[in-house]
Amino acid sequence: MASTNPIPIGIDKEQAFSMAQTEMEYRVELFNKLAQTCFNKCVDKRYKEAELNMGENSCIDRCVSKYWQVNGIVGQLLSAGKPPM
């Protein structure tokens, strides 16, 4: 019968917790960088309206899409042991 323990063999609970915490910190930092980068690129510094206009909305959509795409490519290169371009 297969074990239902989500912790890989050879890793204790403290190590697993530390790894999960590091991953969460990485994800939060990634999200914050994504939000800041796309906001600075796409949103006019002089707020004219409370809501995003069509152009800002489209820009943010493209920016986020490209950011995730590049993040995925870099992740694949790193996991394959190759340095990013």
mmCIF file with all atom_site columns, N, CA and C in Angstrom, residues 23-41 63-64 67-68 71:
data_model
loop_
_atom_site.group_PDB
_atom_site.id
_atom_site.type_symbol
_atom_site.label_atom_id
_atom_site.label_alt_id
_atom_site.label_comp_id
_atom_site.label_asym_id
_atom_site.label_entity_id
_atom_site.label_seq_id
_atom_site.pdbx_PDB_ins_code
_atom_site.Cartn_x
_atom_site.Cartn_y
_atom_site.Cartn_z
_atom_site.occupancy
_atom_site.B_iso_or_equiv
_atom_site.pdbx_formal_charge
_atom_site.auth_seq_id
_atom_site.auth_comp_id
_atom_site.auth_asym_id
_atom_site.auth_atom_id
_atom_site.pdbx_PDB_model_num
ATOM 1  N N  . GLU A 1 23 ? 9.508 28.657 -0.404  1.00 0.00 ? 23 GLU A N  1
ATOM 2  C CA . GLU A 1 23 ? 8.711 28.690 -1.638  1.00 0.00 ? 23 GLU A CA 1
ATOM 3  C C  . GLU A 1 23 ? 7.625 29.764 -1.556  1.00 0.00 ? 23 GLU A C  1
ATOM 4  N N  . MET A 1 24 ? 6.971 29.869 -0.419  1.00 0.00 ? 24 MET A N  1
ATOM 5  C CA . MET A 1 24 ? 5.924 30.875 -0.246  1.00 0.00 ? 24 MET A CA 1
ATOM 6  C C  . MET A 1 24 ? 6.511 32.280 -0.333  1.00 0.00 ? 24 MET A C  1
ATOM 7  N N  . GLU A 1 25 ? 7.662 32.502 0.288   1.00 0.00 ? 25 GLU A N  1
ATOM 8  C CA . GLU A 1 25 ? 8.317 33.806 0.216   1.00 0.00 ? 25 GLU A CA 1
ATOM 9  C C  . GLU A 1 25 ? 8.689 34.137 -1.223  1.00 0.00 ? 25 GLU A C  1
ATOM 10 N N  . TYR A 1 26 ? 9.168 33.137 -1.964  1.00 0.00 ? 26 TYR A N  1
ATOM 11 C CA . TYR A 1 26 ? 9.503 33.333 -3.369  1.00 0.00 ? 26 TYR A CA 1
ATOM 12 C C  . TYR A 1 26 ? 8.267 33.724 -4.167  1.00 0.00 ? 26 TYR A C  1
ATOM 13 N N  . ARG A 1 27 ? 7.155 33.015 -3.941  1.00 0.00 ? 27 ARG A N  1
ATOM 14 C CA . ARG A 1 27 ? 5.911 33.300 -4.679  1.00 0.00 ? 27 ARG A CA 1
ATOM 15 C C  . ARG A 1 27 ? 5.395 34.702 -4.375  1.00 0.00 ? 27 ARG A C  1
ATOM 16 N N  . VAL A 1 28 ? 5.464 35.111 -3.114  1.00 0.00 ? 28 VAL A N  1
ATOM 17 C CA . VAL A 1 28 ? 5.007 36.451 -2.731  1.00 0.00 ? 28 VAL A CA 1
ATOM 18 C C  . VAL A 1 28 ? 5.892 37.512 -3.399  1.00 0.00 ? 28 VAL A C  1
ATOM 19 N N  . GLU A 1 29 ? 7.203 37.295 -3.376  1.00 0.00 ? 29 GLU A N  1
ATOM 20 C CA . GLU A 1 29 ? 8.130 38.237 -4.003  1.00 0.00 ? 29 GLU A CA 1
ATOM 21 C C  . GLU A 1 29 ? 7.881 38.304 -5.517  1.00 0.00 ? 29 GLU A C  1
ATOM 22 N N  . LEU A 1 30 ? 7.661 37.148 -6.140  1.00 0.00 ? 30 LEU A N  1
ATOM 23 C CA . LEU A 1 30 ? 7.379 37.106 -7.571  1.00 0.00 ? 30 LEU A CA 1
ATOM 24 C C  . LEU A 1 30 ? 6.108 37.886 -7.903  1.00 0.00 ? 30 LEU A C  1
ATOM 25 N N  . PHE A 1 31 ? 5.055 37.656 -7.124  1.00 0.00 ? 31 PHE A N  1
ATOM 26 C CA . PHE A 1 31 ? 3.802 38.367 -7.351  1.00 0.00 ? 31 PHE A CA 1
ATOM 27 C C  . PHE A 1 31 ? 3.986 39.872 -7.187  1.00 0.00 ? 31 PHE A C  1
ATOM 28 N N  . ASN A 1 32 ? 4.694 40.277 -6.130  1.00 0.00 ? 32 ASN A N  1
ATOM 29 C CA . ASN A 1 32 ? 4.909 41.711 -5.892  1.00 0.00 ? 32 ASN A CA 1
ATOM 30 C C  . ASN A 1 32 ? 5.706 42.355 -7.025  1.00 0.00 ? 32 ASN A C  1
ATOM 31 N N  . LYS A 1 33 ? 6.733 41.652 -7.521  1.00 0.00 ? 33 LYS A N  1
ATOM 32 C CA . LYS A 1 33 ? 7.519 42.181 -8.638  1.00 0.00 ? 33 LYS A CA 1
ATOM 33 C C  . LYS A 1 33 ? 6.665 42.282 -9.895  1.00 0.00 ? 33 LYS A C  1
ATOM 34 N N  . LEU A 1 34 ? 5.864 41.260 -10.138 1.00 0.00 ? 34 LEU A N  1
ATOM 35 C CA . LEU A 1 34 ? 4.978 41.255 -11.298 1.00 0.00 ? 34 LEU A CA 1
ATOM 36 C C  . LEU A 1 34 ? 4.007 42.434 -11.227 1.00 0.00 ? 34 LEU A C  1
ATOM 37 N N  . ALA A 1 35 ? 3.366 42.599 -10.094 1.00 0.00 ? 35 ALA A N  1
ATOM 38 C CA . ALA A 1 35 ? 2.393 43.677 -9.929  1.00 0.00 ? 35 ALA A CA 1
ATOM 39 C C  . ALA A 1 35 ? 3.054 45.042 -10.097 1.00 0.00 ? 35 ALA A C  1
ATOM 40 N N  . GLN A 1 36 ? 4.203 45.235 -9.488  1.00 0.00 ? 36 GLN A N  1
ATOM 41 C CA . GLN A 1 36 ? 4.894 46.526 -9.568  1.00 0.00 ? 36 GLN A CA 1
ATOM 42 C C  . GLN A 1 36 ? 5.383 46.804 -10.976 1.00 0.00 ? 36 GLN A C  1
ATOM 43 N N  . THR A 1 37 ? 5.972 45.802 -11.619 1.00 0.00 ? 37 THR A N  1
ATOM 44 C CA . THR A 1 37 ? 6.495 45.979 -12.974 1.00 0.00 ? 37 THR A CA 1
ATOM 45 C C  . THR A 1 37 ? 5.385 46.337 -13.956 1.00 0.00 ? 37 THR A C  1
ATOM 46 N N  . CYS A 1 38 ? 4.308 45.560 -13.942 1.00 0.00 ? 38 CYS A N  1
ATOM 47 C CA . CYS A 1 38 ? 3.214 45.795 -14.887 1.00 0.00 ? 38 CYS A CA 1
ATOM 48 C C  . CYS A 1 38 ? 2.463 47.087 -14.567 1.00 0.00 ? 38 CYS A C  1
ATOM 49 N N  . PHE A 1 39 ? 2.320 47.413 -13.289 1.00 0.00 ? 39 PHE A N  1
ATOM 50 C CA . PHE A 1 39 ? 1.663 48.665 -12.909 1.00 0.00 ? 39 PHE A CA 1
ATOM 51 C C  . PHE A 1 39 ? 2.470 49.851 -13.422 1.00 0.00 ? 39 PHE A C  1
ATOM 52 N N  . ASN A 1 40 ? 3.786 49.831 -13.172 1.00 0.00 ? 40 ASN A N  1
ATOM 53 C CA . ASN A 1 40 ? 4.636 50.940 -13.614 1.00 0.00 ? 40 ASN A CA 1
ATOM 54 C C  . ASN A 1 40 ? 4.654 51.069 -15.128 1.00 0.00 ? 40 ASN A C  1
ATOM 55 N N  . LYS A 1 41 ? 4.588 49.957 -15.827 1.00 0.00 ? 41 LYS A N  1
ATOM 56 C CA . LYS A 1 41 ? 4.628 49.985 -17.287 1.00 0.00 ? 41 LYS A CA 1
ATOM 57 C C  . LYS A 1 41 ? 3.303 50.438 -17.895 1.00 0.00 ? 41 LYS A C  1
ATOM 58 N N  . CYS A 1 63 ? 1.274 42.163 -20.259 1.00 0.00 ? 63 CYS A N  1
ATOM 59 C CA . CYS A 1 63 ? 2.449 42.202 -19.379 1.00 0.00 ? 63 CYS A CA 1
ATOM 60 C C  . CYS A 1 63 ? 2.487 40.989 -18.463 1.00 0.00 ? 63 CYS A C  1
ATOM 61 N N  . VAL A 1 64 ? 1.378 40.682 -17.829 1.00 0.00 ? 64 VAL A N  1
ATOM 62 C CA . VAL A 1 64 ? 1.308 39.537 -16.915 1.00 0.00 ? 64 VAL A CA 1
ATOM 63 C C  . VAL A 1 64 ? 1.552 38.241 -17.680 1.00 0.00 ? 64 VAL A C  1
ATOM 64 N N  . TYR A 1 67 ? 5.223 38.004 -18.496 1.00 0.00 ? 67 TYR A N  1
ATOM 65 C CA . TYR A 1 67 ? 5.991 37.802 -17.268 1.00 0.00 ? 67 TYR A CA 1
ATOM 66 C C  . TYR A 1 67 ? 5.955 36.335 -16.853 1.00 0.00 ? 67 TYR A C  1
ATOM 67 N N  . TRP A 1 68 ? 4.755 35.722 -16.881 1.00 0.00 ? 68 TRP A N  1
ATOM 68 C CA . TRP A 1 68 ? 4.620 34.314 -16.513 1.00 0.00 ? 68 TRP A CA 1
ATOM 69 C C  . TRP A 1 68 ? 5.301 33.420 -17.529 1.00 0.00 ? 68 TRP A C  1
ATOM 70 N N  . ASN A 1 71 ? 8.993 33.655 -16.885 1.00 0.00 ? 71 ASN A N  1
ATOM 71 C CA . ASN A 1 71 ? 9.270 32.971 -15.624 1.00 0.00 ? 71 ASN A CA 1
ATOM 72 C C  . ASN A 1 71 ? 9.289 31.449 -15.834 1.00 0.00 ? 71 ASN A C  1
#
